Short mmCIF file of C-alpha atoms in Angstrom, two decimals:
data_model
loop_
_atom_site.label_atom_id
_atom_site.label_comp_id
_atom_site.label_asym_id
_atom_site.label_seq_id
_atom_site.Cartn_x
_atom_site.Cartn_y
_atom_site.Cartn_z
CA MET A 1 102.35 124.02 93.03
CA ARG A 2 103.78 124.23 96.86
CA SER A 3 101.42 122.93 99.57
CA VAL A 4 103.00 121.96 103.13
CA GLU A 5 100.77 118.78 103.75
CA ILE A 6 99.95 118.47 107.20
CA GLU A 7 97.73 115.17 107.72
CA LEU A 8 96.88 112.14 110.40
CA LYS A 9 97.24 109.29 109.63
CA LEU A 10 94.97 105.74 111.22
CA SER A 11 95.25 102.45 110.30
CA VAL A 12 91.32 101.30 110.02
CA LYS A 13 90.77 97.34 110.87
CA PRO A 14 88.07 96.21 108.21
CA GLU A 15 85.89 94.75 110.43
CA THR A 16 85.85 99.24 111.65
CA ILE A 17 85.00 101.36 108.73
CA SER A 18 81.35 100.68 108.41
CA ALA A 19 81.31 102.51 112.19
CA ILE A 20 83.86 105.55 110.78
CA ARG A 21 81.71 105.99 107.59
CA ASN A 22 78.91 106.01 109.12
CA GLN A 23 80.31 108.94 111.67
CA LEU A 24 81.72 111.18 108.81
CA PHE A 25 78.28 111.16 107.06
CA GLN A 26 76.78 112.76 110.59
CA LEU A 27 79.36 115.78 110.16
CA PRO A 28 78.32 118.93 107.38
CA ASN A 29 79.97 117.69 104.84
CA HIS A 30 79.89 117.37 100.75
CA TYR A 31 81.28 113.77 100.01
CA THR A 32 83.05 112.06 96.54
CA SER A 33 82.39 108.09 96.08
CA PRO A 34 85.20 105.85 95.74
CA GLN A 35 88.11 106.82 92.21
CA HIS A 36 90.38 104.35 91.81
CA LEU A 37 93.74 106.27 92.44
CA THR A 38 97.40 104.46 91.41
CA ASN A 39 100.39 105.52 91.66
CA ILE A 40 104.33 104.48 90.32
CA TYR A 41 106.66 105.83 92.55
CA PHE A 42 110.55 106.08 90.85
CA GLU A 43 113.85 105.49 92.16
CA THR A 44 117.93 105.43 90.43
CA PRO A 45 119.43 101.86 91.75
CA ASN A 46 121.72 103.98 93.88
CA SER A 47 118.90 105.22 96.32
CA GLN A 48 119.47 108.57 95.43
CA LEU A 49 116.16 110.23 95.59
CA ARG A 50 116.11 108.20 99.13
CA ARG A 51 119.75 109.63 100.25
CA TRP A 52 118.26 113.35 99.76
CA ASP A 53 114.57 112.01 101.85
CA MET A 54 112.74 112.90 98.19
CA GLY A 55 109.90 110.89 97.43
CA LEU A 56 108.99 110.75 92.86
CA ARG A 57 105.97 109.77 92.26
CA ILE A 58 102.83 109.98 89.16
CA ARG A 59 98.93 109.48 90.44
CA SER A 60 96.61 108.53 87.74
CA PHE A 61 92.96 109.15 88.52
CA ASP A 62 90.01 110.17 86.21
CA GLU A 63 93.00 108.90 82.82
CA GLN A 64 94.64 112.41 84.58
CA TYR A 65 97.75 112.26 85.70
CA GLU A 66 99.68 114.45 88.41
CA MET A 67 103.94 114.47 89.28
CA THR A 68 104.26 114.01 92.35
CA ILE A 69 108.02 114.98 95.01
CA LYS A 70 107.97 115.45 98.03
CA THR A 71 111.23 117.16 100.49
CA ALA A 72 112.03 116.77 103.96
CA GLY A 73 109.45 117.29 106.41
CA ARG A 74 109.14 115.65 109.41
CA VAL A 75 106.24 113.42 111.43
CA ILE A 76 104.64 113.92 114.93
CA GLY A 77 103.13 110.04 116.07
CA GLY A 78 101.31 109.95 112.82
CA LEU A 79 101.22 113.49 112.22
CA HIS A 80 102.85 114.37 108.47
CA GLN A 81 104.22 117.87 107.90
CA ARG A 82 105.68 117.32 104.34
CA PRO A 83 106.42 120.17 101.61
CA GLU A 84 105.43 119.08 98.53
CA PHE A 85 104.80 119.94 95.05
CA ASN A 86 102.29 118.59 92.66
CA VAL A 87 102.24 119.00 88.48
CA ALA A 88 99.56 117.82 86.08
CA LEU A 89 100.53 115.97 83.11
CA GLN A 90 99.48 115.33 79.79
CA GLN A 91 100.67 111.92 79.88
CA PRO A 92 102.81 109.47 82.62
CA GLU A 93 105.92 110.19 81.63
CA LEU A 94 108.53 111.80 83.78
CA ASP A 95 109.61 115.47 83.42
CA LEU A 96 112.15 117.43 86.22
CA ALA A 97 113.01 119.96 84.65
CA ARG A 98 108.90 121.01 85.80
CA PHE A 99 109.20 121.52 89.22
CA PRO A 100 111.18 124.54 90.97
CA ALA A 101 114.67 124.33 90.54
CA GLU A 102 115.24 125.81 93.73
CA ILE A 103 114.29 122.46 95.37
CA TRP A 104 117.04 120.23 94.56
CA PRO A 105 120.90 120.53 96.08
CA GLU A 106 122.84 122.30 93.91
CA ASN A 107 124.79 121.49 91.09
CA THR A 108 122.09 118.70 90.51
CA ASP A 109 121.95 117.55 86.15
CA LEU A 110 118.38 116.89 86.27
CA THR A 111 118.83 115.33 83.17
CA ARG A 112 121.34 112.41 84.29
CA LEU A 113 118.65 111.80 87.43
CA GLN A 114 115.54 110.93 85.37
CA ALA A 115 117.35 109.20 82.45
CA GLN A 116 119.04 106.80 85.80
CA LEU A 117 115.09 106.74 87.45
CA THR A 118 112.95 103.40 87.23
CA GLU A 119 109.53 102.09 88.49
CA LEU A 120 110.46 100.48 92.06
CA PHE A 121 107.45 99.99 93.60
CA SER A 122 103.36 101.04 93.21
CA THR A 123 100.11 101.43 95.62
CA ASP A 124 96.79 100.54 93.65
CA PHE A 125 93.75 101.47 95.60
CA CYS A 126 90.23 103.25 96.23
CA ARG A 127 89.94 106.19 97.73
CA GLU A 128 86.07 107.20 98.93
CA LYS A 129 86.58 110.72 100.20
CA TRP A 130 84.53 113.70 102.71
CA VAL A 131 85.80 117.30 103.08
CA VAL A 132 84.18 117.88 106.22
CA ASN A 133 83.61 121.08 108.57
CA TYR A 134 85.16 120.67 111.61
CA GLY A 135 85.10 123.46 114.86
CA GLN A 136 86.98 125.45 113.12
CA SER A 137 88.55 124.26 110.02
CA GLU A 138 88.23 121.93 107.14
CA ILE A 139 89.15 118.86 106.77
CA GLU A 140 89.60 116.16 104.18
CA VAL A 141 88.50 112.73 104.85
CA VAL A 142 90.39 109.98 103.23
CA LEU A 143 89.39 105.56 103.18
CA ASP A 144 92.26 104.42 101.15
CA GLN A 145 91.92 100.17 100.00
CA GLY A 146 94.18 98.60 98.53
CA GLU A 147 97.71 97.33 98.04
CA ILE A 148 100.96 97.81 97.29
CA ARG A 149 102.38 95.71 94.82
CA ALA A 150 107.16 96.15 94.57
CA GLY A 151 107.58 92.96 92.01
CA GLU A 152 106.13 89.66 93.14
CA ARG A 153 105.84 91.43 96.88
CA THR A 154 102.38 92.92 98.19
CA SER A 155 100.96 95.27 101.25
CA PRO A 156 97.87 95.40 101.80
CA ILE A 157 96.30 99.56 102.41
CA CYS A 158 93.66 100.01 105.24
CA GLU A 159 93.26 103.15 106.32
CA PHE A 160 92.35 106.75 106.81
CA GLU A 161 94.09 110.51 106.25
CA LEU A 162 92.36 113.40 107.77
CA GLU A 163 94.03 116.36 106.02
CA LEU A 164 93.78 119.94 107.02
CA LYS A 165 92.94 122.03 104.43
CA THR A 166 92.57 125.57 105.79
CA GLY A 167 91.87 126.24 110.09
CA ASP A 168 93.47 125.06 113.16
CA VAL A 169 95.65 121.82 112.84
CA SER A 170 94.05 121.48 116.97
CA ASP A 171 90.73 120.38 114.99
CA VAL A 172 91.95 117.69 113.48
CA LEU A 173 92.90 115.80 116.45
CA LEU A 174 89.62 116.65 117.86
CA LEU A 175 88.12 114.64 114.68
CA ALA A 176 90.22 111.81 115.57
CA ASP A 177 89.75 111.80 118.82
CA GLU A 178 85.71 111.56 117.90
CA LEU A 179 86.40 109.17 115.57
CA ALA A 180 88.43 107.28 118.24
CA ILE A 181 85.27 106.23 120.29
CA GLN A 182 84.43 103.45 117.48
CA GLY A 183 87.81 101.55 118.73
CA GLY A 184 89.94 99.81 115.36
CA LEU A 185 92.46 102.36 114.72
CA ARG A 186 95.60 103.01 115.58
CA LEU A 187 98.48 105.48 113.99
CA ALA A 188 99.77 105.03 111.40
CA ASN A 189 104.07 106.85 111.21
CA LYS A 190 104.78 105.92 107.89
CA SER A 191 103.71 106.22 104.77
CA LYS A 192 102.76 104.20 101.39
CA ALA A 193 105.56 105.18 100.13
CA ALA A 194 107.37 104.42 103.56
CA ARG A 195 105.92 100.70 102.79
CA GLY A 196 106.65 100.63 99.61
CA TYR A 197 110.02 101.07 99.85
CA ALA A 198 110.42 99.05 102.75
CA LEU A 199 108.32 96.52 100.60
CA ALA A 200 110.83 96.74 97.22
CA SER A 201 113.96 96.22 99.57
CA ASN A 202 112.45 93.32 101.11
CA ARG A 203 113.52 94.46 104.94
CA SER A 204 112.38 92.89 108.18
CA PRO A 205 111.10 94.87 110.76
CA ALA A 206 114.02 97.02 112.10
CA LYS A 207 115.54 95.26 115.51
CA LEU A 208 113.70 98.17 118.08
CA VAL A 209 116.76 100.82 119.02
CA GLU A 210 117.91 100.20 122.46
CA GLY A 211 115.44 102.33 125.33
CA LYS A 212 117.70 105.32 127.17
CA ALA A 213 117.36 103.95 130.82
CA LEU A 214 114.37 105.93 132.35
CA GLU A 215 117.57 108.16 134.41
CA ALA A 216 119.75 108.52 131.07
CA LEU A 217 116.67 111.17 130.27
CA GLU A 218 117.40 114.87 130.05
CA TRP A 219 114.75 116.10 131.86
CA GLN A 220 115.54 119.68 132.04
CA GLN A 221 115.61 119.86 128.07
CA PRO A 222 112.59 121.59 126.87
CA LEU A 223 108.89 120.22 127.09
CA SER A 224 108.79 120.16 123.33
CA VAL A 225 111.93 118.01 122.99
CA LEU A 226 111.02 115.72 125.40
CA LEU A 227 107.04 115.01 124.52
CA ALA A 228 108.54 114.84 120.63
CA GLY A 229 111.30 112.01 121.83
CA ILE A 230 109.05 109.78 123.74
CA LEU A 231 105.95 110.23 120.57
CA ASP A 232 108.67 108.72 118.44
CA GLN A 233 109.94 106.35 120.60
CA TRP A 234 106.14 105.38 121.26
CA GLN A 235 105.52 104.89 117.82
CA ALA A 236 108.22 102.96 116.98
CA GLN A 237 108.34 100.48 119.64
CA GLU A 238 104.62 99.95 119.07
CA GLU A 239 105.18 98.42 115.45
CA GLU A 240 108.26 96.54 117.26
CA TRP A 241 105.40 94.86 119.18
CA LEU A 242 103.03 94.67 116.17
CA ALA A 243 105.31 93.01 114.59
CA GLY A 244 106.17 90.22 116.74
CA ILE A 245 109.49 91.79 118.50
CA ALA A 246 108.97 90.85 122.01
CA THR A 247 111.66 93.86 123.18
CA GLY A 248 108.67 96.47 121.91
CA LYS A 249 106.69 95.05 124.69
CA THR A 250 108.77 96.48 126.24
CA GLY A 251 110.31 99.10 125.44
CA LEU A 252 106.22 100.72 125.80
CA GLU A 253 106.56 99.27 129.11
CA GLN A 254 109.54 102.36 129.61
CA THR A 255 107.23 104.59 127.32
CA LEU A 256 103.45 104.16 129.64
CA GLU A 257 106.81 105.20 132.78
CA TRP A 258 108.48 107.96 130.89
CA VAL A 259 104.68 109.22 130.06
CA LYS A 260 103.39 109.00 133.76
CA LEU A 261 106.86 111.59 135.42
CA LEU A 262 106.24 113.29 132.25
CA THR A 263 103.18 114.05 133.84
CA GLU A 264 103.88 114.85 136.86
CA LYS A 265 106.49 116.97 136.76
CA GLN A 266 104.11 119.06 134.76
CA GLY A 267 101.97 119.18 137.14
CA GLU A 268 98.15 120.90 136.54
CA THR A 269 100.22 121.37 133.22
CA ALA A 270 99.94 118.01 131.24
CA PRO A 271 96.75 116.53 129.62
CA ALA A 272 94.31 114.88 130.97
CA LEU A 273 95.71 111.06 131.07
CA GLY A 274 93.93 109.56 133.97
CA LEU A 275 93.77 106.21 131.03
CA LEU A 276 97.32 106.29 131.41
CA PRO A 277 97.48 103.47 134.39
CA GLU A 278 94.63 101.26 133.17
CA LEU A 279 97.31 101.24 129.58
CA LYS A 280 99.70 99.93 132.03
CA GLU A 281 97.91 97.25 133.69
CA ALA A 282 96.41 96.07 129.92
CA LEU A 283 99.98 96.26 128.84
CA SER A 284 101.24 94.20 131.12
CA THR A 285 98.23 91.67 130.49
CA GLY A 286 97.43 92.47 126.68
CA ASP A 287 97.43 91.50 123.12
CA ALA A 288 98.99 94.10 120.96
CA GLU A 289 96.60 93.48 118.14
CA VAL A 290 93.84 94.30 120.66
CA LEU A 291 95.27 97.14 122.49
CA CYS A 292 97.33 99.35 120.05
CA TYR A 293 93.31 99.15 118.41
CA SER A 294 91.93 100.24 120.92
CA ALA A 295 90.25 103.65 121.54
CA LYS A 296 92.03 104.64 124.89
CA TRP A 297 95.57 103.75 123.88
CA LEU A 298 94.91 106.39 120.36
CA GLN A 299 92.87 108.50 122.65
CA CYS A 300 95.83 108.63 125.38
CA LYS A 301 98.21 109.37 122.36
CA LEU A 302 96.20 112.47 121.01
CA ALA A 303 95.71 113.73 124.43
CA LEU A 304 99.95 113.63 124.09
CA ILE A 305 99.72 115.10 120.89
CA GLN A 306 97.61 118.24 121.45
CA TRP A 307 99.83 119.18 124.51
CA LEU A 308 103.61 119.04 121.96
CA MET A 309 101.37 120.53 119.21
CA ALA A 310 100.52 123.26 122.04
CA GLN A 311 103.99 123.54 122.84
#
């Protein structure tokens, strides 16, 4: 079955989880108690699926199995939009022929491809779920806690995901803005799968791509293009700063200046980003973990994403 997944990923500090859970229980919701999930991701020796921007997994839960492939999509800040195809299985064994033929590049030999696939990494976590009614929408909120494992290497999982089931994506952003008040949350632009591929290849954080000079921005571009580019830069440089790469902080200073200039150019059509001067001041003196997980930092980014979606 094909669907387009639209979700917002939020990394969460463990000490914030209790407060967020309490907020969710205050909303109209259908609650599902924690469930243990295991996902095994597959790849060929030459990373063929990654080169096609695909991710393939088998998920096990309550002695049930599901095969999923995700195809090329896009990420805006931490808002993920990606087509996926799901097939129920009797046994945890790959069967690529059960996916729609049109998802594969022309002349793909599925028998040969499947023979080359081996387990690359796995995710093992407990998932707690709330399906909440918020605004005009139904939103599934999950809390995942566990780890990613690739050989002997591991990485923790501690995140909330807000997935739109029915309604308007703006309600997802508004709910995130309400949850942000607690602090301890930040947008996450890397999925569990992306983190798993990085762990499997034992990659260290990529060097920050040198940012454009302010005057190099093409301000005549559509607002949607400018906003998307700025959000991408903000997210990438934030990841660098959190990884301990000093140039990430410099890049963030430039990004906030871009936001300031863009909002000034748009005048009354810009969102209420009165937080910007405070964030710039905090960036000059602050700690990466404290600032990037602060309520105001997240709310400013959510306002930009909301503005972009309105375009």
